[in-house]
Amino acid sequence: LDLYLMHWPVALAHGHGFPPSKDELISLDDCPLSETWAEMEKAVDDGLVRSIGVSNFSAKKLNGIITDPNTKIPPAVNQVECHPYLQLPELHSFCADNNIHITAYSPLGSPERPDDVSKVEDEPLLLEDADINEIAKKHNVAPAQVLLQWGITCGPHSALCKSSIKPRMEQNLASLDAFTLDEEDKAKLKGKDINRRYLTGEFWVTPGGPYTLENIWDV
């Protein structure tokens, strides 16, 4: 494999269901992230993967791995939700300082995710945002292309967008070449940050379980 990631900073019993029950969740006190990371490093040593990284890690959790005296290979990537409503400037700064590449998932706000995945009624939709649509209209492009170019040029980070529809795939790929965000556009988009996370990780939170949104995200 080119890249292998720890998907969430949680520990699970073998053969768990989804969402997991309280008894299928293991606390990080009993299964520290450093132990999982050591196993990830073995995959590199054994020639199974070229690079290893993490996903949904806060700067605090990343720092815990980086500063662990037993760490031999620092994370190459941190894959996190990121878009104009969730810009994560502090995390971007930390990752840049430590040579960790950020890859954004849900760069369009994940509007088509299942209703039972952190979806709430009347949530703000990126693709329907008036300012984003105004910028798209000004440049004669789609709102999705505005969001993708923002991520790649202003984030800055790579962006993962998923579609099985060929015209949308072509549109997404054309985002960088179709137009350029001007300084007015960038300033308007910078002002959209409301710390809105669409995939909260609430499916790891169970009554009496070891995880809370606060200890997952370190807030």
Coordinates of C-alpha atoms in Angstrom, one line a residue:
L1 CA 0.0 0.0 0.0
D2 CA 1.1 3.6 -0.6
L3 CA -0.6 4.9 2.6
Y4 CA -2.1 3.3 5.7
L5 CA -4.1 5.3 8.3
M6 CA -5.4 4.9 11.8
H7 CA -8.9 6.0 11.0
W8 CA -10.0 7.3 14.4
P9 CA -8.2 7.9 17.7
V10 CA -10.3 5.1 19.4
A11 CA -9.7 1.5 20.3
L12 CA -12.1 -1.3 19.6
A13 CA -12.5 -4.9 20.5
H14 CA -11.9 -7.4 17.7
G15 CA -15.1 -8.3 15.8
H16 CA -17.0 -5.2 17.0
G17 CA -20.3 -4.1 15.4
F18 CA -21.1 -0.6 14.2
P19 CA -22.0 1.4 16.0
P20 CA -20.1 -0.4 18.7
S21 CA -21.6 -1.1 22.1
K22 CA -20.0 0.1 25.3
D23 CA -18.3 -3.2 25.9
E24 CA -16.7 -3.2 22.5
L25 CA -15.0 0.1 23.1
I26 CA -11.5 0.1 24.8
S27 CA -10.2 3.2 26.5
L28 CA -7.0 4.8 25.4
D29 CA -5.6 4.1 28.9
D30 CA -5.9 0.4 28.3
C31 CA -4.9 0.6 24.6
P32 CA -2.7 3.7 24.1
L33 CA -2.4 5.2 20.7
S34 CA 1.4 4.8 21.0
E35 CA 1.0 1.0 21.0
T36 CA -1.2 1.1 17.9
W37 CA 1.3 3.4 16.2
A38 CA 4.2 1.0 17.0
E39 CA 2.2 -1.7 15.1
M40 CA 1.8 0.7 12.2
E41 CA 5.5 1.2 12.1
K42 CA 6.0 -2.5 11.9
A43 CA 3.9 -2.5 8.7
V44 CA 6.5 -0.1 7.2
D45 CA 9.4 -2.2 8.5
D46 CA 7.9 -5.3 7.0
G47 CA 7.5 -3.6 3.6
L48 CA 3.7 -3.8 3.6
V49 CA 3.2 0.0 3.3
R50 CA 5.2 2.9 2.1
S51 CA 3.8 5.6 4.4
I52 CA 1.6 5.7 7.5
G53 CA -0.6 8.4 9.0
V54 CA -3.7 9.1 11.0
S55 CA -7.2 10.5 10.6
N56 CA -9.3 12.6 12.9
F57 CA -6.4 13.4 15.2
S58 CA -6.1 16.6 17.1
A59 CA -2.8 18.5 17.5
K60 CA -2.6 17.2 21.0
K61 CA -2.9 13.5 19.9
L62 CA -0.4 14.1 17.0
N63 CA 2.0 15.7 19.4
G64 CA 1.7 12.7 21.7
I65 CA 2.9 10.4 18.9
I66 CA 5.6 12.7 17.6
T67 CA 7.2 13.3 21.1
D68 CA 6.9 9.7 22.2
P69 CA 10.6 8.5 22.6
N70 CA 9.7 5.2 21.0
T71 CA 8.3 6.7 17.8
K72 CA 10.6 6.0 14.8
I73 CA 8.4 7.2 12.0
P74 CA 6.3 10.3 12.4
P75 CA 2.8 10.5 10.8
A76 CA 3.0 11.5 7.1
V77 CA -0.7 12.5 6.8
N78 CA -3.6 13.6 9.0
Q79 CA -6.9 13.1 7.2
V80 CA -9.6 15.3 8.7
E81 CA -12.9 17.0 7.8
C82 CA -12.1 20.4 6.5
H83 CA -14.0 23.1 4.5
P84 CA -14.9 26.8 4.8
Y85 CA -17.2 26.1 7.8
L86 CA -14.4 24.1 9.5
Q87 CA -11.1 25.7 8.6
L88 CA -8.9 24.3 11.5
P89 CA -6.1 27.0 11.3
E90 CA -4.4 25.9 14.4
L91 CA -4.2 22.3 13.2
H92 CA -2.9 23.4 9.8
S93 CA -0.2 25.4 11.5
F94 CA 0.8 22.5 13.8
C95 CA 0.9 20.0 10.9
A96 CA 2.9 22.4 8.7
D97 CA 5.4 22.9 11.5
N98 CA 5.8 19.1 11.8
N99 CA 5.8 18.2 8.1
I100 CA 2.5 16.4 8.3
H101 CA 0.3 16.7 5.2
I102 CA -3.4 17.4 5.8
T103 CA -5.9 15.7 3.6
A104 CA -9.5 17.0 3.8
Y105 CA -12.4 14.6 3.7
S106 CA -16.0 15.9 3.3
P107 CA -14.7 19.1 1.5
L108 CA -18.2 19.7 0.2
G109 CA -19.8 19.2 3.6
S110 CA -20.9 15.5 3.1
P111 CA -24.5 16.5 2.2
E112 CA -25.4 12.9 1.0
R113 CA -24.2 11.0 4.0
P114 CA -26.7 8.7 5.7
D115 CA -29.2 10.4 8.0
D116 CA -27.9 8.4 11.0
V117 CA -24.3 9.8 10.6
S118 CA -24.3 12.9 12.7
K119 CA -27.0 14.5 10.5
V120 CA -29.3 17.1 12.2
E121 CA -32.4 18.8 10.9
D122 CA -31.9 22.2 9.2
E123 CA -28.1 21.9 9.3
P124 CA -26.2 24.6 7.3
L125 CA -25.3 23.2 3.8
L126 CA -22.1 24.4 2.2
L127 CA -23.3 23.8 -1.3
E128 CA -26.3 26.1 -0.7
D129 CA -24.4 28.8 1.1
A130 CA -25.3 32.2 -0.5
D131 CA -21.7 33.6 -0.5
I132 CA -20.3 30.4 -2.0
N133 CA -22.9 30.4 -4.7
E134 CA -22.3 34.1 -5.4
I135 CA -18.6 33.3 -5.9
A136 CA -19.4 30.4 -8.2
K137 CA -21.8 32.6 -10.2
K138 CA -19.1 35.3 -10.6
H139 CA -16.6 32.8 -12.0
N140 CA -19.2 30.7 -13.9
V141 CA -18.3 27.5 -12.1
A142 CA -20.1 25.2 -9.7
P143 CA -20.2 25.7 -5.9
A144 CA -18.3 22.4 -5.5
Q145 CA -15.5 23.8 -7.6
V146 CA -15.2 26.8 -5.4
L147 CA -15.0 24.6 -2.3
L148 CA -12.4 22.3 -3.8
Q149 CA -10.2 25.2 -5.0
W150 CA -10.5 26.9 -1.6
G151 CA -9.2 23.7 0.0
I152 CA -6.3 23.1 -2.3
T153 CA -5.1 26.8 -2.6
C154 CA -6.2 28.4 0.7
G155 CA -6.4 25.4 3.1
P156 CA -3.9 24.5 2.0
H157 CA -4.4 20.7 1.8
S158 CA -5.4 18.0 -0.6
A159 CA -9.1 17.2 -0.8
L160 CA -11.0 13.9 -1.1
C161 CA -14.3 14.2 -2.9
K162 CA -16.4 11.2 -3.8
S163 CA -18.7 10.7 -6.7
S164 CA -19.8 7.9 -9.0
I165 CA -21.3 10.3 -11.6
K166 CA -18.9 10.9 -14.5
P167 CA -19.7 14.6 -15.2
R168 CA -19.3 15.4 -11.5
M169 CA -16.0 13.6 -11.4
E170 CA -14.8 15.6 -14.4
Q171 CA -16.1 18.8 -12.8
N172 CA -14.2 18.1 -9.6
L173 CA -10.9 17.4 -11.5
A174 CA -11.3 20.6 -13.4
S175 CA -11.6 22.7 -10.2
L176 CA -8.0 24.0 -10.2
D177 CA -7.9 24.9 -13.9
A178 CA -11.4 26.3 -14.3
F179 CA -10.8 29.6 -12.5
T180 CA -8.8 31.4 -9.8
L181 CA -10.2 32.7 -6.5
D182 CA -9.4 36.4 -6.1
E183 CA -8.5 38.1 -2.9
E184 CA -12.1 39.2 -2.3
D185 CA -13.2 35.6 -2.7
K186 CA -10.6 34.4 -0.3
A187 CA -11.5 37.0 2.3
K188 CA -15.2 36.1 2.0
L189 CA -14.5 32.4 2.4
K190 CA -12.1 32.9 5.3
G191 CA -15.0 34.6 7.1
K192 CA -17.2 31.5 6.8
D193 CA -15.5 29.6 9.6
I194 CA -18.1 28.6 12.2
N195 CA -16.3 25.5 13.5
R196 CA -19.1 23.3 12.0
R197 CA -18.2 19.7 12.0
Y198 CA -20.5 17.4 10.0
L199 CA -19.0 14.1 11.1
T200 CA -18.8 14.6 14.8
G201 CA -17.7 11.1 15.8
E202 CA -20.7 10.8 18.0
F203 CA -21.1 7.1 17.0
W204 CA -18.1 6.4 19.3
V205 CA -20.0 7.9 22.3
T206 CA -22.1 5.5 24.3
P207 CA -23.5 5.8 27.8
G208 CA -20.9 4.6 30.3
G209 CA -18.3 4.2 27.5
P210 CA -14.8 5.6 27.5
Y211 CA -15.3 8.2 24.8
T212 CA -16.8 11.6 24.7
L213 CA -16.7 14.3 21.9
E214 CA -14.6 16.3 24.3
N215 CA -11.9 13.6 24.7
I216 CA -12.0 12.6 21.0
W217 CA -11.3 16.1 19.8
D218 CA -9.5 17.4 22.9
V219 CA -11.8 20.4 23.4

